Amino acid sequence: MDWNKGGESPDERLTAIDTQAILAAVDAVDALREHFGDQYPALPPVIRLDLLTLHRLMQEAAAGARDNIGLYDLAIDLADRIDAV
């Protein structure tokens, strides 16, 4: 952020600051809170647990597991949730 933009006095500089970037950051944080702040504070976020479950299912599939339907459903669900962020 260029603090010298907009003029010589502090008031002129303050009025020249684009606060839309700050609001965009707030929107981004709100979108992330929906995904990362979804459990009781002592528990990890559901999306983290789902990613670990996907990892386990992928490892099982690589080891020859035949029942992979949960893997595909979870992968699609996670992709949709991540794309929404």
PDB file of N, CA and C in Angstrom:
ATOM      1  N   MET A   1       0.843  -1.171   0.000  1.00  0.00           N
ATOM      2  CA  MET A   1       0.000   0.000   0.000  1.00  0.00           C
ATOM      3  C   MET A   1       0.892   1.239   0.000  1.00  0.00           C
ATOM      4  N   ASP A   2       0.607   2.161  -0.856  1.00  0.00           N
ATOM      5  CA  ASP A   2       1.397   3.382  -0.961  1.00  0.00           C
ATOM      6  C   ASP A   2       0.825   4.435  -0.023  1.00  0.00           C
ATOM      7  N   TRP A   3       1.480   4.619   1.143  1.00  0.00           N
ATOM      8  CA  TRP A   3       0.989   5.560   2.146  1.00  0.00           C
ATOM      9  C   TRP A   3       1.232   7.014   1.750  1.00  0.00           C
ATOM     10  N   ASN A   4       2.065   7.275   0.763  1.00  0.00           N
ATOM     11  CA  ASN A   4       2.348   8.646   0.342  1.00  0.00           C
ATOM     12  C   ASN A   4       1.441   9.096  -0.789  1.00  0.00           C
ATOM     13  N   LYS A   5       0.571   8.238  -1.233  1.00  0.00           N
ATOM     14  CA  LYS A   5      -0.329   8.553  -2.339  1.00  0.00           C
ATOM     15  C   LYS A   5      -1.431   9.512  -1.855  1.00  0.00           C
ATOM     16  N   GLY A   6      -1.780  10.457  -2.671  1.00  0.00           N
ATOM     17  CA  GLY A   6      -2.951  11.271  -2.400  1.00  0.00           C
ATOM     18  C   GLY A   6      -2.714  12.670  -1.887  1.00  0.00           C
ATOM     19  N   GLY A   7      -1.498  13.031  -1.547  1.00  0.00           N
ATOM     20  CA  GLY A   7      -1.272  14.388  -1.095  1.00  0.00           C
ATOM     21  C   GLY A   7      -0.219  14.472  -0.013  1.00  0.00           C
ATOM     22  N   GLU A   8      -0.038  15.678   0.484  1.00  0.00           N
ATOM     23  CA  GLU A   8       1.011  15.941   1.466  1.00  0.00           C
ATOM     24  C   GLU A   8       0.544  15.695   2.898  1.00  0.00           C
ATOM     25  N   SER A   9      -0.683  16.057   3.210  1.00  0.00           N
ATOM     26  CA  SER A   9      -1.140  15.952   4.599  1.00  0.00           C
ATOM     27  C   SER A   9      -1.656  14.538   4.887  1.00  0.00           C
ATOM     28  N   PRO A  10      -1.626  14.144   6.151  1.00  0.00           N
ATOM     29  CA  PRO A  10      -2.163  12.827   6.513  1.00  0.00           C
ATOM     30  C   PRO A  10      -3.626  12.655   6.122  1.00  0.00           C
ATOM     31  N   ASP A  11      -4.421  13.704   6.248  1.00  0.00           N
ATOM     32  CA  ASP A  11      -5.836  13.612   5.872  1.00  0.00           C
ATOM     33  C   ASP A  11      -6.009  13.344   4.385  1.00  0.00           C
ATOM     34  N   GLU A  12      -5.211  14.010   3.563  1.00  0.00           N
ATOM     35  CA  GLU A  12      -5.283  13.785   2.110  1.00  0.00           C
ATOM     36  C   GLU A  12      -4.870  12.363   1.767  1.00  0.00           C
ATOM     37  N   ARG A  13      -3.846  11.878   2.443  1.00  0.00           N
ATOM     38  CA  ARG A  13      -3.389  10.513   2.180  1.00  0.00           C
ATOM     39  C   ARG A  13      -4.439   9.487   2.612  1.00  0.00           C
ATOM     40  N   LEU A  14      -5.076   9.714   3.758  1.00  0.00           N
ATOM     41  CA  LEU A  14      -6.093   8.781   4.235  1.00  0.00           C
ATOM     42  C   LEU A  14      -7.287   8.713   3.285  1.00  0.00           C
ATOM     43  N   THR A  15      -7.700   9.846   2.762  1.00  0.00           N
ATOM     44  CA  THR A  15      -8.855   9.834   1.868  1.00  0.00           C
ATOM     45  C   THR A  15      -8.528   9.185   0.527  1.00  0.00           C
ATOM     46  N   ALA A  16      -7.248   9.057   0.183  1.00  0.00           N
ATOM     47  CA  ALA A  16      -6.853   8.467  -1.095  1.00  0.00           C
ATOM     48  C   ALA A  16      -6.724   6.939  -1.030  1.00  0.00           C
ATOM     49  N   ILE A  17      -6.767   6.368   0.176  1.00  0.00           N
ATOM     50  CA  ILE A  17      -6.596   4.911   0.312  1.00  0.00           C
ATOM     51  C   ILE A  17      -7.833   4.193  -0.216  1.00  0.00           C
ATOM     52  N   ASP A  18      -7.608   3.176  -1.017  1.00  0.00           N
ATOM     53  CA  ASP A  18      -8.687   2.364  -1.574  1.00  0.00           C
ATOM     54  C   ASP A  18      -9.091   1.312  -0.545  1.00  0.00           C
ATOM     55  N   THR A  19     -10.225   1.517   0.080  1.00  0.00           N
ATOM     56  CA  THR A  19     -10.667   0.580   1.109  1.00  0.00           C
ATOM     57  C   THR A  19     -11.371  -0.646   0.531  1.00  0.00           C
ATOM     58  N   GLN A  20     -11.584  -0.674  -0.772  1.00  0.00           N
ATOM     59  CA  GLN A  20     -12.227  -1.848  -1.386  1.00  0.00           C
ATOM     60  C   GLN A  20     -11.373  -3.103  -1.213  1.00  0.00           C
ATOM     61  N   ALA A  21     -10.053  -2.946  -1.227  1.00  0.00           N
ATOM     62  CA  ALA A  21      -9.172  -4.097  -1.023  1.00  0.00           C
ATOM     63  C   ALA A  21      -9.342  -4.663   0.381  1.00  0.00           C
ATOM     64  N   ILE A  22      -9.581  -3.784   1.350  1.00  0.00           N
ATOM     65  CA  ILE A  22      -9.804  -4.245   2.716  1.00  0.00           C
ATOM     66  C   ILE A  22     -11.114  -5.025   2.795  1.00  0.00           C
ATOM     67  N   LEU A  23     -12.153  -4.515   2.157  1.00  0.00           N
ATOM     68  CA  LEU A  23     -13.435  -5.228   2.148  1.00  0.00           C
ATOM     69  C   LEU A  23     -13.327  -6.562   1.422  1.00  0.00           C
ATOM     70  N   ALA A  24     -12.550  -6.617   0.366  1.00  0.00           N
ATOM     71  CA  ALA A  24     -12.345  -7.883  -0.349  1.00  0.00           C
ATOM     72  C   ALA A  24     -11.644  -8.895   0.553  1.00  0.00           C
ATOM     73  N   ALA A  25     -10.695  -8.426   1.361  1.00  0.00           N
ATOM     74  CA  ALA A  25     -10.011  -9.314   2.299  1.00  0.00           C
ATOM     75  C   ALA A  25     -10.982  -9.840   3.359  1.00  0.00           C
ATOM     76  N   VAL A  26     -11.878  -8.986   3.819  1.00  0.00           N
ATOM     77  CA  VAL A  26     -12.895  -9.418   4.790  1.00  0.00           C
ATOM     78  C   VAL A  26     -13.796 -10.475   4.165  1.00  0.00           C
ATOM     79  N   ASP A  27     -14.209 -10.274   2.931  1.00  0.00           N
ATOM     80  CA  ASP A  27     -15.033 -11.269   2.241  1.00  0.00           C
ATOM     81  C   ASP A  27     -14.310 -12.605   2.114  1.00  0.00           C
ATOM     82  N   ALA A  28     -13.020 -12.550   1.792  1.00  0.00           N
ATOM     83  CA  ALA A  28     -12.234 -13.778   1.658  1.00  0.00           C
ATOM     84  C   ALA A  28     -12.127 -14.509   2.997  1.00  0.00           C
ATOM     85  N   VAL A  29     -11.919 -13.748   4.068  1.00  0.00           N
ATOM     86  CA  VAL A  29     -11.842 -14.360   5.398  1.00  0.00           C
ATOM     87  C   VAL A  29     -13.185 -14.980   5.771  1.00  0.00           C
ATOM     88  N   ASP A  30     -14.270 -14.300   5.471  1.00  0.00           N
ATOM     89  CA  ASP A  30     -15.597 -14.852   5.765  1.00  0.00           C
ATOM     90  C   ASP A  30     -15.840 -16.153   5.005  1.00  0.00           C
ATOM     91  N   ALA A  31     -15.415 -16.202   3.757  1.00  0.00           N
ATOM     92  CA  ALA A  31     -15.575 -17.432   2.968  1.00  0.00           C
ATOM     93  C   ALA A  31     -14.758 -18.572   3.565  1.00  0.00           C
ATOM     94  N   LEU A  32     -13.559 -18.267   4.027  1.00  0.00           N
ATOM     95  CA  LEU A  32     -12.717 -19.300   4.636  1.00  0.00           C
ATOM     96  C   LEU A  32     -13.259 -19.739   5.989  1.00  0.00           C
ATOM     97  N   ARG A  33     -13.821 -18.817   6.750  1.00  0.00           N
ATOM     98  CA  ARG A  33     -14.365 -19.164   8.069  1.00  0.00           C
ATOM     99  C   ARG A  33     -15.434 -20.234   7.948  1.00  0.00           C
ATOM    100  N   GLU A  34     -16.227 -20.172   6.899  1.00  0.00           N
ATOM    101  CA  GLU A  34     -17.276 -21.165   6.692  1.00  0.00           C
ATOM    102  C   GLU A  34     -16.680 -22.572   6.598  1.00  0.00           C
ATOM    103  N   HIS A  35     -15.490 -22.666   6.025  1.00  0.00           N
ATOM    104  CA  HIS A  35     -14.863 -23.970   5.817  1.00  0.00           C
ATOM    105  C   HIS A  35     -13.907 -24.360   6.928  1.00  0.00           C
ATOM    106  N   PHE A  36     -13.284 -23.399   7.581  1.00  0.00           N
ATOM    107  CA  PHE A  36     -12.264 -23.718   8.566  1.00  0.00           C
ATOM    108  C   PHE A  36     -12.719 -23.530  10.008  1.00  0.00           C
ATOM    109  N   GLY A  37     -13.803 -22.852  10.225  1.00  0.00           N
ATOM    110  CA  GLY A  37     -14.278 -22.629  11.578  1.00  0.00           C
ATOM    111  C   GLY A  37     -15.574 -23.353  11.850  1.00  0.00           C
ATOM    112  N   ASP A  38     -15.688 -24.559  11.340  1.00  0.00           N
ATOM    113  CA  ASP A  38     -16.970 -25.252  11.375  1.00  0.00           C
ATOM    114  C   ASP A  38     -17.113 -26.259  12.507  1.00  0.00           C
ATOM    115  N   GLN A  39     -16.146 -26.371  13.385  1.00  0.00           N
ATOM    116  CA  GLN A  39     -16.207 -27.326  14.482  1.00  0.00           C
ATOM    117  C   GLN A  39     -15.985 -26.593  15.792  1.00  0.00           C
ATOM    118  N   TYR A  40     -16.264 -27.294  16.859  1.00  0.00           N
ATOM    119  CA  TYR A  40     -15.956 -26.770  18.194  1.00  0.00           C
ATOM    120  C   TYR A  40     -14.481 -26.388  18.201  1.00  0.00           C
ATOM    121  N   PRO A  41     -14.103 -25.319  18.884  1.00  0.00           N
ATOM    122  CA  PRO A  41     -12.722 -24.825  18.797  1.00  0.00           C
ATOM    123  C   PRO A  41     -11.620 -25.859  19.035  1.00  0.00           C
ATOM    124  N   ALA A  42     -11.873 -26.889  19.815  1.00  0.00           N
ATOM    125  CA  ALA A  42     -10.816 -27.862  20.100  1.00  0.00           C
ATOM    126  C   ALA A  42     -10.666 -28.915  19.004  1.00  0.00           C
ATOM    127  N   LEU A  43     -11.564 -28.918  18.039  1.00  0.00           N
ATOM    128  CA  LEU A  43     -11.532 -29.927  16.982  1.00  0.00           C
ATOM    129  C   LEU A  43     -11.021 -29.331  15.673  1.00  0.00           C
ATOM    130  N   PRO A  44     -10.355 -30.144  14.857  1.00  0.00           N
ATOM    131  CA  PRO A  44      -9.905 -29.633  13.562  1.00  0.00           C
ATOM    132  C   PRO A  44     -11.093 -29.418  12.621  1.00  0.00           C
ATOM    133  N   PRO A  45     -10.938 -28.560  11.635  1.00  0.00           N
ATOM    134  CA  PRO A  45     -12.013 -28.308  10.673  1.00  0.00           C
ATOM    135  C   PRO A  45     -12.397 -29.571   9.915  1.00  0.00           C
ATOM    136  N   VAL A  46     -13.666 -29.677   9.556  1.00  0.00           N
ATOM    137  CA  VAL A  46     -14.169 -30.839   8.830  1.00  0.00           C
ATOM    138  C   VAL A  46     -13.421 -31.025   7.510  1.00  0.00           C
ATOM    139  N   ILE A  47     -13.115 -29.937   6.814  1.00  0.00           N
ATOM    140  CA  ILE A  47     -12.442 -30.071   5.522  1.00  0.00           C
ATOM    141  C   ILE A  47     -11.064 -30.722   5.684  1.00  0.00           C
ATOM    142  N   ARG A  48     -10.391 -30.458   6.788  1.00  0.00           N
ATOM    143  CA  ARG A  48      -9.094 -31.098   7.049  1.00  0.00           C
ATOM    144  C   ARG A  48      -9.279 -32.596   7.239  1.00  0.00           C
ATOM    145  N   LEU A  49     -10.286 -32.952   8.040  1.00  0.00           N
ATOM    146  CA  LEU A  49     -10.565 -34.371   8.274  1.00  0.00           C
ATOM    147  C   LEU A  49     -10.957 -35.073   6.973  1.00  0.00           C
ATOM    148  N   ASP A  50     -11.737 -34.383   6.151  1.00  0.00           N
ATOM    149  CA  ASP A  50     -12.147 -34.971   4.869  1.00  0.00           C
ATOM    150  C   ASP A  50     -10.956 -35.155   3.930  1.00  0.00           C
ATOM    151  N   LEU A  51     -10.025 -34.204   3.933  1.00  0.00           N
ATOM    152  CA  LEU A  51      -8.818 -34.348   3.107  1.00  0.00           C
ATOM    153  C   LEU A  51      -7.969 -35.533   3.576  1.00  0.00           C
ATOM    154  N   LEU A  52      -7.864 -35.703   4.891  1.00  0.00           N
ATOM    155  CA  LEU A  52      -7.124 -36.862   5.405  1.00  0.00           C
ATOM    156  C   LEU A  52      -7.823 -38.169   5.053  1.00  0.00           C
ATOM    157  N   THR A  53      -9.147 -38.177   5.109  1.00  0.00           N
ATOM    158  CA  THR A  53      -9.904 -39.367   4.709  1.00  0.00           C
ATOM    159  C   THR A  53      -9.692 -39.661   3.230  1.00  0.00           C
ATOM    160  N   LEU A  54      -9.703 -38.624   2.403  1.00  0.00           N
ATOM    161  CA  LEU A  54      -9.446 -38.818   0.976  1.00  0.00           C
ATOM    162  C   LEU A  54      -8.057 -39.398   0.756  1.00  0.00           C
ATOM    163  N   HIS A  55      -7.085 -38.913   1.485  1.00  0.00           N
ATOM    164  CA  HIS A  55      -5.727 -39.434   1.376  1.00  0.00           C
ATOM    165  C   HIS A  55      -5.701 -40.925   1.725  1.00  0.00           C
ATOM    166  N   ARG A  56      -6.369 -41.282   2.822  1.00  0.00           N
ATOM    167  CA  ARG A  56      -6.412 -42.693   3.234  1.00  0.00           C
ATOM    168  C   ARG A  56      -7.086 -43.553   2.164  1.00  0.00           C
ATOM    169  N   LEU A  57      -8.206 -43.065   1.626  1.00  0.00           N
ATOM    170  CA  LEU A  57      -8.910 -43.820   0.589  1.00  0.00           C
ATOM    171  C   LEU A  57      -8.056 -43.980  -0.670  1.00  0.00           C
ATOM    172  N   MET A  58      -7.303 -42.941  -1.014  1.00  0.00           N
ATOM    173  CA  MET A  58      -6.413 -43.021  -2.183  1.00  0.00           C
ATOM    174  C   MET A  58      -5.301 -44.042  -1.936  1.00  0.00           C
ATOM    175  N   GLN A  59      -4.770 -44.070  -0.720  1.00  0.00           N
ATOM    176  CA  GLN A  59      -3.734 -45.045  -0.387  1.00  0.00           C
ATOM    177  C   GLN A  59      -4.293 -46.467  -0.462  1.00  0.00           C
ATOM    178  N   GLU A  60      -5.510 -46.649   0.038  1.00  0.00           N
ATOM    179  CA  GLU A  60      -6.147 -47.968  -0.025  1.00  0.00           C
ATOM    180  C   GLU A  60      -6.399 -48.375  -1.475  1.00  0.00           C
ATOM    181  N   ALA A  61      -6.830 -47.439  -2.306  1.00  0.00           N
ATOM    182  CA  ALA A  61      -7.067 -47.747  -3.723  1.00  0.00           C
ATOM    183  C   ALA A  61      -5.753 -48.116  -4.403  1.00  0.00           C
ATOM    184  N   ALA A  62      -4.682 -47.390  -4.072  1.00  0.00           N
ATOM    185  CA  ALA A  62      -3.379 -47.696  -4.665  1.00  0.00           C
ATOM    186  C   ALA A  62      -2.876 -49.065  -4.226  1.00  0.00           C
ATOM    187  N   ALA A  63      -3.318 -49.509  -3.041  1.00  0.00           N
ATOM    188  CA  ALA A  63      -2.903 -50.817  -2.529  1.00  0.00           C
ATOM    189  C   ALA A  63      -3.795 -51.942  -3.042  1.00  0.00           C
ATOM    190  N   GLY A  64      -4.807 -51.596  -3.847  1.00  0.00           N
ATOM    191  CA  GLY A  64      -5.629 -52.627  -4.463  1.00  0.00           C
ATOM    192  C   GLY A  64      -7.053 -52.741  -3.962  1.00  0.00           C
ATOM    193  N   ALA A  65      -7.488 -51.829  -3.106  1.00  0.00           N
ATOM    194  CA  ALA A  65      -8.876 -51.877  -2.626  1.00  0.00           C
ATOM    195  C   ALA A  65      -9.828 -51.748  -3.801  1.00  0.00           C
ATOM    196  N   ARG A  66     -10.884 -52.528  -3.773  1.00  0.00           N
ATOM    197  CA  ARG A  66     -11.834 -52.531  -4.898  1.00  0.00           C
ATOM    198  C   ARG A  66     -13.040 -51.623  -4.663  1.00  0.00           C
ATOM    199  N   ASP A  67     -13.412 -51.417  -3.417  1.00  0.00           N
ATOM    200  CA  ASP A  67     -14.578 -50.585  -3.113  1.00  0.00           C
ATOM    201  C   ASP A  67     -14.144 -49.132  -3.012  1.00  0.00           C
ATOM    202  N   ASN A  68     -14.174 -48.415  -4.133  1.00  0.00           N
ATOM    203  CA  ASN A  68     -13.682 -47.034  -4.191  1.00  0.00           C
ATOM    204  C   ASN A  68     -14.794 -46.005  -4.375  1.00  0.00           C
ATOM    205  N   ILE A  69     -16.048 -46.409  -4.224  1.00  0.00           N
ATOM    206  CA  ILE A  69     -17.133 -45.463  -4.479  1.00  0.00           C
ATOM    207  C   ILE A  69     -17.090 -44.273  -3.516  1.00  0.00           C
ATOM    208  N   GLY A  70     -16.739 -44.501  -2.257  1.00  0.00           N
ATOM    209  CA  GLY A  70     -16.630 -43.403  -1.300  1.00  0.00           C
ATOM    210  C   GLY A  70     -15.541 -42.425  -1.683  1.00  0.00           C
ATOM    211  N   LEU A  71     -14.480 -42.943  -2.272  1.00  0.00           N
ATOM    212  CA  LEU A  71     -13.358 -42.107  -2.708  1.00  0.00           C
ATOM    213  C   LEU A  71     -13.830 -41.090  -3.741  1.00  0.00           C
ATOM    214  N   TYR A  72     -14.559 -41.548  -4.742  1.00  0.00           N
ATOM    215  CA  TYR A  72     -14.990 -40.646  -5.814  1.00  0.00           C
ATOM    216  C   TYR A  72     -15.998 -39.622  -5.291  1.00  0.00           C
ATOM    217  N   ASP A  73     -16.929 -40.073  -4.461  1.00  0.00           N
ATOM    218  CA  ASP A  73     -17.918 -39.145  -3.902  1.00  0.00           C
ATOM    219  C   ASP A  73     -17.242 -38.072  -3.056  1.00  0.00           C
ATOM    220  N   LEU A  74     -16.296 -38.486  -2.209  1.00  0.00           N
ATOM    221  CA  LEU A  74     -15.596 -37.540  -1.350  1.00  0.00           C
ATOM    222  C   LEU A  74     -14.736 -36.590  -2.180  1.00  0.00           C
ATOM    223  N   ALA A  75     -14.060 -37.103  -3.197  1.00  0.00           N
ATOM    224  CA  ALA A  75     -13.215 -36.256  -4.050  1.00  0.00           C
ATOM    225  C   ALA A  75     -14.048 -35.183  -4.750  1.00  0.00           C
ATOM    226  N   ILE A  76     -15.200 -35.561  -5.255  1.00  0.00           N
ATOM    227  CA  ILE A  76     -16.072 -34.601  -5.942  1.00  0.00           C
ATOM    228  C   ILE A  76     -16.600 -33.564  -4.955  1.00  0.00           C
ATOM    229  N   ASP A  77     -17.015 -34.037  -3.774  1.00  0.00           N
ATOM    230  CA  ASP A  77     -17.520 -33.117  -2.754  1.00  0.00           C
ATOM    231  C   ASP A  77     -16.448 -32.125  -2.331  1.00  0.00           C
ATOM    232  N   LEU A  78     -15.240 -32.611  -2.080  1.00  0.00           N
ATOM    233  CA  LEU A  78     -14.142 -31.715  -1.690  1.00  0.00           C
ATOM    234  C   LEU A  78     -13.806 -30.720  -2.797  1.00  0.00           C
ATOM    235  N   ALA A  79     -13.772 -31.194  -4.030  1.00  0.00           N
ATOM    236  CA  ALA A  79     -13.489 -30.284  -5.152  1.00  0.00           C
ATOM    237  C   ALA A  79     -14.523 -29.176  -5.236  1.00  0.00           C
ATOM    238  N   ASP A  80     -15.787 -29.539  -5.038  1.00  0.00           N
ATOM    239  CA  ASP A  80     -16.848 -28.528  -5.072  1.00  0.00           C
ATOM    240  C   ASP A  80     -16.691 -27.521  -3.941  1.00  0.00           C
ATOM    241  N   ARG A  81     -16.365 -28.015  -2.741  1.00  0.00           N
ATOM    242  CA  ARG A  81     -16.200 -27.101  -1.601  1.00  0.00           C
ATOM    243  C   ARG A  81     -14.997 -26.190  -1.777  1.00  0.00           C
ATOM    244  N   ILE A  82     -13.909 -26.738  -2.296  1.00  0.00           N
ATOM    245  CA  ILE A  82     -12.698 -25.918  -2.497  1.00  0.00           C
ATOM    246  C   ILE A  82     -12.922 -24.903  -3.609  1.00  0.00           C
ATOM    247  N   ASP A  83     -13.601 -25.306  -4.671  1.00  0.00           N
ATOM    248  CA  ASP A  83     -13.902 -24.360  -5.753  1.00  0.00           C
ATOM    249  C   ASP A  83     -14.801 -23.221  -5.290  1.00  0.00           C
ATOM    250  N   ALA A  84     -15.652 -23.500  -4.297  1.00  0.00           N
ATOM    251  CA  ALA A  84     -16.563 -22.472  -3.794  1.00  0.00           C
ATOM    252  C   ALA A  84     -15.850 -21.394  -2.998  1.00  0.00           C
ATOM    253  N   VAL A  85     -14.630 -21.725  -2.522  1.00  0.00           N
ATOM    254  CA  VAL A  85     -13.863 -20.761  -1.739  1.00  0.00           C
ATOM    255  C   VAL A  85     -13.196 -19.856  -2.686  1.00  0.00           C
TER     256      VAL A  85
END
